[in-house]
Amino acid sequence: MNTKSYKVEPQKKVNLKDFSTTYDGDLTKEEVYETLLPKNLRKMAEYQEKFYAENQRGLLIVLQAMDAAGKDGIIKHVFTALNPQGTQVTSFKQPSSEELDHDYLWRIAKALPARGNIGIFNRSHYEDVLVTRVHNLLPLQQIPQSLVSDDIWEQRFKEISSFEKYLGNNGIKVVKFFLHVSKDEQKERLLERIDREDKNWKFSSSDISEREYWDEYQKAYEDLLENTSTKEAPWYVIPADKKWFGRYLISEIVLEIMEELDPQFPELPKGEKEQLSKWREILLGDEKDEEEKEKSKG
Ligand code: ATP
Ligand code: MG
């Protein structure tokens, strides 16, 4: 699949209206769920095993979206392929008072994946240039007011890009997905949360009040996509109205990145490798000893 058309080119002007929220190509839901997605998930698991064994690089996957766009579904249906030993999912909610007592990247840094691991962020440091911006939350936070300059958002874009570059330089690859859902589709999904008892638990009245800020959010997303999609840490805009397509596309992109990283099983140190046949004989000798013991007992 050509994933390039979903990638945001660095410093290129972004108008979200130019990105479709839906998919109208030839793939069908059936072939994706029955064949294509399961195949990708198996491949992802194989790569992950090497990635874990290699223990050199980390992979950070950032999921951002408007409410009900399907972040949880991506985690449940795509990242389910990954071995829990070596994967951490972190959901970022409203910052606690302890978190607000620190710089905004503090809680992010604490949740970064270790080498060999894959970290999945359900929301992320990007909330600090989204909800914080749309709702003008900075005056309510602990940051000194004298530091809240007019160009604070541009400043944060630079900080975030440097931070992600720093991670890349340290072997932690960052890739970011914006699930792009239409306002109508969001309405359908919120209605479903209201109408279906098994989905009620997902409903929050704030989903409705946040919807009123739709345009402000879209604008804030456009600005951050334009300013923080880099070669090292690209953004992808994922059409999210058809859940099955978004899930498949993300699996394709993650696979591509894993392929590029090309993790390898580590080689045993030379000395150890030379001794392998000796250890094998000792183990097999063990078995013979046991057999002889059994015989002499009988
Ligand atoms: P769903 O899409 O299923 O509703 P969710 O990710 O919205 O899941 P919630 O618990 O509903 O999960 O919401 C988390 C809330 O925390 C969001 O409204 C988000 O904007 C808010 N949040 C996250 N980070 C920050 C931050 N740095 N500052 C302020 N609010 C934040
Ligand atoms: Mg929510």
Short mmCIF file of C-alpha atoms and ligand atoms in Angstrom, two decimals:
data_model
loop_
_atom_site.label_atom_id
_atom_site.label_comp_id
_atom_site.label_asym_id
_atom_site.label_seq_id
_atom_site.Cartn_x
_atom_site.Cartn_y
_atom_site.Cartn_z
CA MET A 1 0.00 0.00 0.00
CA ASN A 2 1.17 3.52 -0.67
CA THR A 3 1.35 4.99 2.83
CA LYS A 4 3.15 8.11 1.70
CA SER A 5 0.02 10.04 0.86
CA TYR A 6 -1.01 9.87 4.52
CA LYS A 7 2.29 11.27 5.76
CA VAL A 8 2.59 14.94 6.63
CA GLU A 9 5.59 16.43 4.87
CA PRO A 10 7.79 18.56 7.17
CA GLN A 11 6.93 22.26 7.17
CA LYS A 12 4.23 21.81 4.56
CA LYS A 13 1.04 23.80 5.07
CA VAL A 14 -1.70 21.53 6.40
CA ASN A 15 -5.37 21.97 5.68
CA LEU A 16 -7.23 19.07 7.24
CA LYS A 17 -10.01 19.47 4.69
CA ASP A 18 -7.53 18.18 2.10
CA PHE A 19 -7.22 14.92 4.01
CA SER A 20 -10.14 12.57 3.61
CA THR A 21 -11.70 11.10 6.75
CA THR A 22 -12.95 8.12 4.79
CA TYR A 23 -11.68 5.46 2.42
CA ASP A 24 -13.18 4.68 -0.95
CA GLY A 25 -10.57 2.43 -2.51
CA ASP A 26 -10.87 -1.20 -3.56
CA LEU A 27 -10.07 -2.94 -0.31
CA THR A 28 -13.01 -4.50 1.50
CA LYS A 29 -13.65 -4.87 5.19
CA GLU A 30 -13.88 -8.65 4.80
CA GLU A 31 -10.51 -9.12 3.14
CA VAL A 32 -8.87 -6.77 5.63
CA TYR A 33 -10.25 -8.52 8.71
CA GLU A 34 -9.99 -12.06 7.34
CA THR A 35 -6.63 -11.92 5.60
CA LEU A 36 -4.66 -8.70 5.40
CA LEU A 37 -4.77 -7.47 8.99
CA PRO A 38 -4.08 -10.87 10.62
CA LYS A 39 -1.12 -11.31 8.27
CA ASN A 40 0.29 -7.92 9.26
CA LEU A 41 -0.22 -8.64 12.92
CA ARG A 42 1.76 -11.87 12.64
CA LYS A 43 4.59 -10.03 10.92
CA MET A 44 4.53 -7.32 13.56
CA ALA A 45 4.90 -9.92 16.29
CA GLU A 46 7.91 -11.44 14.51
CA TYR A 47 9.61 -8.08 14.22
CA GLN A 48 8.84 -7.28 17.82
CA GLU A 49 10.57 -10.42 19.02
CA LYS A 50 13.75 -9.39 17.24
CA PHE A 51 13.35 -5.84 18.45
CA TYR A 52 13.09 -7.04 22.04
CA ALA A 53 16.01 -9.46 21.69
CA GLU A 54 18.19 -6.82 20.05
CA ASN A 55 17.55 -4.47 22.97
CA GLN A 56 19.02 -1.38 21.33
CA ARG A 57 16.21 0.70 19.93
CA GLY A 58 12.86 1.75 21.36
CA LEU A 59 9.72 2.59 19.39
CA LEU A 60 7.25 5.21 20.54
CA ILE A 61 3.84 5.29 18.89
CA VAL A 62 1.74 8.37 19.61
CA LEU A 63 -2.03 8.29 19.11
CA GLN A 64 -3.92 11.58 19.00
CA ALA A 65 -7.50 12.21 17.98
CA MET A 66 -10.76 13.95 18.67
CA ASP A 67 -13.06 12.09 21.08
CA ALA A 68 -14.47 8.79 19.85
CA ALA A 69 -12.17 8.65 16.83
CA GLY A 70 -11.06 5.16 17.78
CA LYS A 71 -7.77 5.32 19.68
CA ASP A 72 -8.86 2.55 22.02
CA GLY A 73 -9.89 0.37 19.07
CA ILE A 74 -6.45 0.76 17.49
CA ILE A 75 -4.83 -0.41 20.70
CA LYS A 76 -7.27 -3.30 21.05
CA HIS A 77 -7.23 -4.49 17.43
CA VAL A 78 -3.74 -3.64 16.16
CA PHE A 79 -1.36 -3.51 19.09
CA THR A 80 -2.93 -6.63 20.52
CA ALA A 81 -0.43 -8.37 18.23
CA LEU A 82 2.44 -7.32 20.45
CA ASN A 83 3.85 -9.34 23.30
CA PRO A 84 2.86 -7.58 26.57
CA GLN A 85 6.42 -8.24 27.75
CA GLY A 86 8.01 -5.45 25.79
CA THR A 87 4.97 -3.21 25.29
CA GLN A 88 3.63 -0.44 27.48
CA VAL A 89 0.46 1.54 26.87
CA THR A 90 0.17 4.87 28.68
CA SER A 91 -3.01 6.97 28.65
CA PHE A 92 -2.50 10.63 29.41
CA LYS A 93 -5.42 12.27 31.17
CA GLN A 94 -5.74 15.69 32.75
CA PRO A 95 -2.48 16.30 34.57
CA SER A 96 -2.47 15.68 38.31
CA SER A 97 -1.30 18.40 40.68
CA GLU A 98 2.02 16.58 40.98
CA GLU A 99 2.36 16.58 37.18
CA LEU A 100 1.49 20.28 37.01
CA ASP A 101 4.29 20.91 39.48
CA HIS A 102 6.70 19.85 36.72
CA ASP A 103 7.48 20.84 33.16
CA TYR A 104 5.02 19.36 30.63
CA LEU A 105 7.47 16.78 29.30
CA TRP A 106 8.18 15.35 32.74
CA ARG A 107 5.35 12.81 32.77
CA ILE A 108 6.12 11.99 29.14
CA ALA A 109 9.79 11.28 29.82
CA LYS A 110 8.81 8.93 32.65
CA ALA A 111 6.67 6.85 30.31
CA LEU A 112 9.14 6.52 27.42
CA PRO A 113 9.86 3.01 26.17
CA ALA A 114 13.13 1.40 27.20
CA ARG A 115 15.41 -0.13 24.57
CA GLY A 116 13.84 -3.19 23.03
CA ASN A 117 10.39 -1.94 24.01
CA ILE A 118 7.43 -0.42 22.25
CA GLY A 119 5.57 2.39 23.97
CA ILE A 120 2.07 3.38 22.94
CA PHE A 121 0.79 6.78 24.03
CA ASN A 122 -2.97 7.20 24.14
CA ARG A 123 -2.84 11.02 24.02
CA SER A 124 0.54 12.56 24.72
CA HIS A 125 2.61 15.73 25.08
CA TYR A 126 0.57 17.05 22.15
CA GLU A 127 -2.32 17.69 24.56
CA ASP A 128 -0.16 20.55 25.83
CA VAL A 129 -0.51 22.31 22.48
CA LEU A 130 -4.13 21.21 21.99
CA VAL A 131 -6.54 21.19 24.92
CA THR A 132 -4.26 23.59 26.79
CA ARG A 133 -4.38 25.95 23.83
CA VAL A 134 -8.05 25.61 22.93
CA HIS A 135 -9.16 26.16 26.53
CA ASN A 136 -6.46 28.65 27.44
CA LEU A 137 -5.39 26.55 30.42
CA LEU A 138 -1.92 28.00 30.92
CA PRO A 139 -3.08 30.79 33.29
CA LEU A 140 -4.50 28.05 35.56
CA GLN A 141 -1.25 26.11 35.62
CA GLN A 142 1.83 26.49 37.78
CA ILE A 143 4.07 27.89 35.05
CA PRO A 144 5.26 31.47 35.85
CA GLN A 145 3.05 33.90 33.95
CA SER A 146 6.09 35.87 32.81
CA LEU A 147 7.08 32.83 30.75
CA VAL A 148 3.77 32.60 28.93
CA SER A 149 4.75 34.63 25.90
CA ASP A 150 2.68 35.36 22.78
CA ASP A 151 4.62 32.83 20.80
CA ILE A 152 4.31 30.08 23.41
CA TRP A 153 2.81 27.58 20.92
CA GLU A 154 5.56 28.03 18.34
CA GLN A 155 8.03 27.76 21.18
CA ARG A 156 6.45 24.48 22.30
CA PHE A 157 6.48 23.11 18.75
CA LYS A 158 10.23 23.71 18.71
CA GLU A 159 10.68 22.16 22.14
CA ILE A 160 8.69 19.09 21.14
CA SER A 161 10.56 18.69 17.84
CA SER A 162 13.92 18.97 19.62
CA PHE A 163 12.79 16.50 22.25
CA GLU A 164 11.73 14.00 19.60
CA LYS A 165 14.95 14.54 17.69
CA TYR A 166 16.89 13.92 20.88
CA LEU A 167 14.97 10.67 21.33
CA GLY A 168 15.80 9.66 17.76
CA ASN A 169 19.47 10.40 18.37
CA ASN A 170 19.29 8.10 21.35
CA GLY A 171 17.75 5.20 19.47
CA ILE A 172 14.11 5.83 20.32
CA LYS A 173 12.12 6.09 17.10
CA VAL A 174 8.96 8.21 17.30
CA VAL A 175 5.95 7.89 14.97
CA LYS A 176 2.69 9.77 15.39
CA PHE A 177 -0.84 9.08 14.21
CA PHE A 178 -3.70 11.55 14.06
CA LEU A 179 -6.99 9.70 13.66
CA HIS A 180 -8.97 11.97 11.41
CA VAL A 181 -12.70 11.51 11.95
CA SER A 182 -15.52 13.62 10.50
CA LYS A 183 -17.84 15.59 12.73
CA ASP A 184 -20.81 13.53 11.52
CA GLU A 185 -19.13 10.23 12.26
CA GLN A 186 -18.19 11.49 15.72
CA LYS A 187 -21.86 12.32 16.30
CA GLU A 188 -22.87 8.75 15.34
CA ARG A 189 -20.32 7.28 17.69
CA LEU A 190 -21.31 9.52 20.58
CA LEU A 191 -24.97 8.60 19.98
CA GLU A 192 -23.94 4.96 20.14
CA ARG A 193 -22.28 5.59 23.50
CA ILE A 194 -25.61 7.00 24.70
CA ASP A 195 -27.88 4.38 23.12
CA ARG A 196 -25.95 1.19 23.78
CA GLU A 197 -25.80 0.15 27.38
CA ASP A 198 -22.53 -1.70 26.89
CA LYS A 199 -21.02 1.54 25.58
CA ASN A 200 -22.47 3.88 28.22
CA TRP A 201 -19.33 3.61 30.31
CA LYS A 202 -17.42 5.38 27.56
CA PHE A 203 -19.76 8.34 27.52
CA SER A 204 -18.76 11.55 29.17
CA SER A 205 -20.78 14.76 29.03
CA SER A 206 -17.50 16.53 28.27
CA ASP A 207 -17.53 14.77 24.87
CA ILE A 208 -20.56 16.93 24.01
CA SER A 209 -19.15 20.17 25.35
CA GLU A 210 -15.79 19.54 23.64
CA ARG A 211 -17.62 19.04 20.35
CA GLU A 212 -18.50 22.72 20.40
CA TYR A 213 -14.82 23.49 20.08
CA TRP A 214 -14.49 21.30 16.98
CA ASP A 215 -13.15 24.06 14.70
CA GLU A 216 -10.68 25.33 17.28
CA TYR A 217 -9.33 21.82 17.73
CA GLN A 218 -9.04 21.26 13.98
CA LYS A 219 -7.07 24.49 13.71
CA ALA A 220 -4.81 23.56 16.60
CA TYR A 221 -4.23 20.16 14.97
CA GLU A 222 -3.39 21.76 11.63
CA ASP A 223 -0.86 24.02 13.31
CA LEU A 224 0.87 21.23 15.20
CA LEU A 225 0.87 18.85 12.22
CA GLU A 226 2.48 21.54 10.12
CA ASN A 227 5.13 22.33 12.71
CA THR A 228 6.02 19.03 14.31
CA SER A 229 6.06 16.52 11.48
CA THR A 230 9.75 15.84 10.96
CA LYS A 231 11.85 13.32 9.12
CA GLU A 232 12.80 11.70 12.42
CA ALA A 233 9.31 11.77 13.93
CA PRO A 234 6.66 11.96 11.21
CA TRP A 235 2.93 12.50 11.59
CA TYR A 236 0.43 10.45 9.62
CA VAL A 237 -3.17 11.54 9.13
CA ILE A 238 -5.27 8.38 9.28
CA PRO A 239 -8.79 8.38 7.81
CA ALA A 240 -10.82 7.13 10.75
CA ASP A 241 -14.46 7.06 9.63
CA LYS A 242 -14.09 3.42 8.60
CA LYS A 243 -12.51 1.81 11.59
CA TRP A 244 -11.31 -1.27 9.68
CA PHE A 245 -9.36 0.84 7.20
CA GLY A 246 -7.64 3.00 9.83
CA ARG A 247 -6.60 -0.12 11.71
CA TYR A 248 -5.17 -1.72 8.59
CA LEU A 249 -3.35 1.44 7.52
CA ILE A 250 -1.70 1.84 10.92
CA SER A 251 -0.57 -1.79 10.84
CA GLU A 252 0.96 -1.16 7.40
CA ILE A 253 2.83 1.94 8.56
CA VAL A 254 4.11 0.34 11.76
CA LEU A 255 5.32 -2.64 9.73
CA GLU A 256 7.10 -0.35 7.30
CA ILE A 257 8.87 1.36 10.17
CA MET A 258 9.85 -1.94 11.75
CA GLU A 259 11.18 -3.08 8.39
CA GLU A 260 13.26 0.07 8.16
CA LEU A 261 14.60 -0.39 11.68
CA ASP A 262 15.46 -3.95 10.67
CA PRO A 263 16.12 -5.38 14.14
CA GLN A 264 18.37 -8.44 14.39
CA PHE A 265 18.66 -11.23 16.91
CA PRO A 266 21.92 -10.61 18.76
CA GLU A 267 24.79 -13.02 18.13
CA LEU A 268 26.18 -14.92 21.08
CA PRO A 269 29.66 -13.70 22.06
CA LYS A 270 32.29 -15.68 20.13
CA GLY A 271 33.58 -17.54 23.18
CA GLU A 272 30.06 -18.68 24.10
CA LYS A 273 29.26 -19.74 20.56
CA GLU A 274 32.33 -21.93 20.35
CA GLN A 275 31.30 -23.66 23.54
CA LEU A 276 27.75 -24.46 22.40
CA SER A 277 28.58 -28.00 21.26
CA LYS A 278 30.16 -28.68 24.62
CA TRP A 279 26.98 -27.58 26.47
CA ARG A 280 24.92 -29.70 24.12
CA GLU A 281 26.98 -32.79 24.96
CA ILE A 282 26.70 -32.11 28.65
CA LEU A 283 22.90 -31.80 28.36
CA LEU A 284 22.63 -35.00 26.29
CA GLY A 285 25.00 -36.76 28.71
CA ASP A 286 22.57 -35.82 31.48
CA GLU A 287 19.85 -37.70 29.69
CA LYS A 288 22.02 -40.79 29.32
CA ASP A 289 22.88 -40.70 33.02
CA GLU A 290 19.18 -40.57 33.86
CA GLU A 291 18.43 -43.49 31.54
CA GLU A 292 21.20 -45.56 33.11
CA LYS A 293 19.98 -44.76 36.60
CA GLU A 294 16.44 -45.83 35.62
CA LYS A 295 17.79 -49.10 34.12
CA SER A 296 19.86 -49.96 37.19
CA LYS A 297 16.79 -49.25 39.42
CA GLY A 298 14.64 -51.56 37.28
P1 ATP B 1 -12.19 8.48 24.58
O1 ATP B 1 -11.77 8.96 23.20
O2 ATP B 1 -12.59 7.06 24.59
O3 ATP B 1 -13.20 9.40 25.20
P2 ATP B 1 -10.09 9.77 26.04
O4 ATP B 1 -8.67 9.64 25.62
O5 ATP B 1 -10.82 11.01 25.63
O6 ATP B 1 -10.89 8.52 25.52
P3 ATP B 1 -10.88 10.53 28.63
O7 ATP B 1 -10.61 9.99 29.98
O8 ATP B 1 -12.28 10.69 28.15
O9 ATP B 1 -10.08 9.65 27.59
O10 ATP B 1 -10.21 11.97 28.49
C1 ATP B 1 -8.93 12.32 28.86
C2 ATP B 1 -8.95 13.84 28.95
O11 ATP B 1 -7.72 14.32 29.47
C3 ATP B 1 -9.12 14.50 27.59
O12 ATP B 1 -10.21 15.39 27.63
C4 ATP B 1 -7.83 15.25 27.38
O13 ATP B 1 -7.98 16.42 26.64
C5 ATP B 1 -7.41 15.50 28.80
N1 ATP B 1 -5.96 15.78 28.88
C6 ATP B 1 -4.95 14.99 28.51
N2 ATP B 1 -3.77 15.62 28.66
C7 ATP B 1 -4.04 16.85 29.11
C8 ATP B 1 -3.25 17.99 29.45
N3 ATP B 1 -1.92 17.98 29.33
N4 ATP B 1 -3.89 19.08 29.91
C9 ATP B 1 -5.22 19.11 30.03
N5 ATP B 1 -6.03 18.07 29.74
C10 ATP B 1 -5.46 16.96 29.29
MG MG B 2 -12.97 11.21 26.12
#
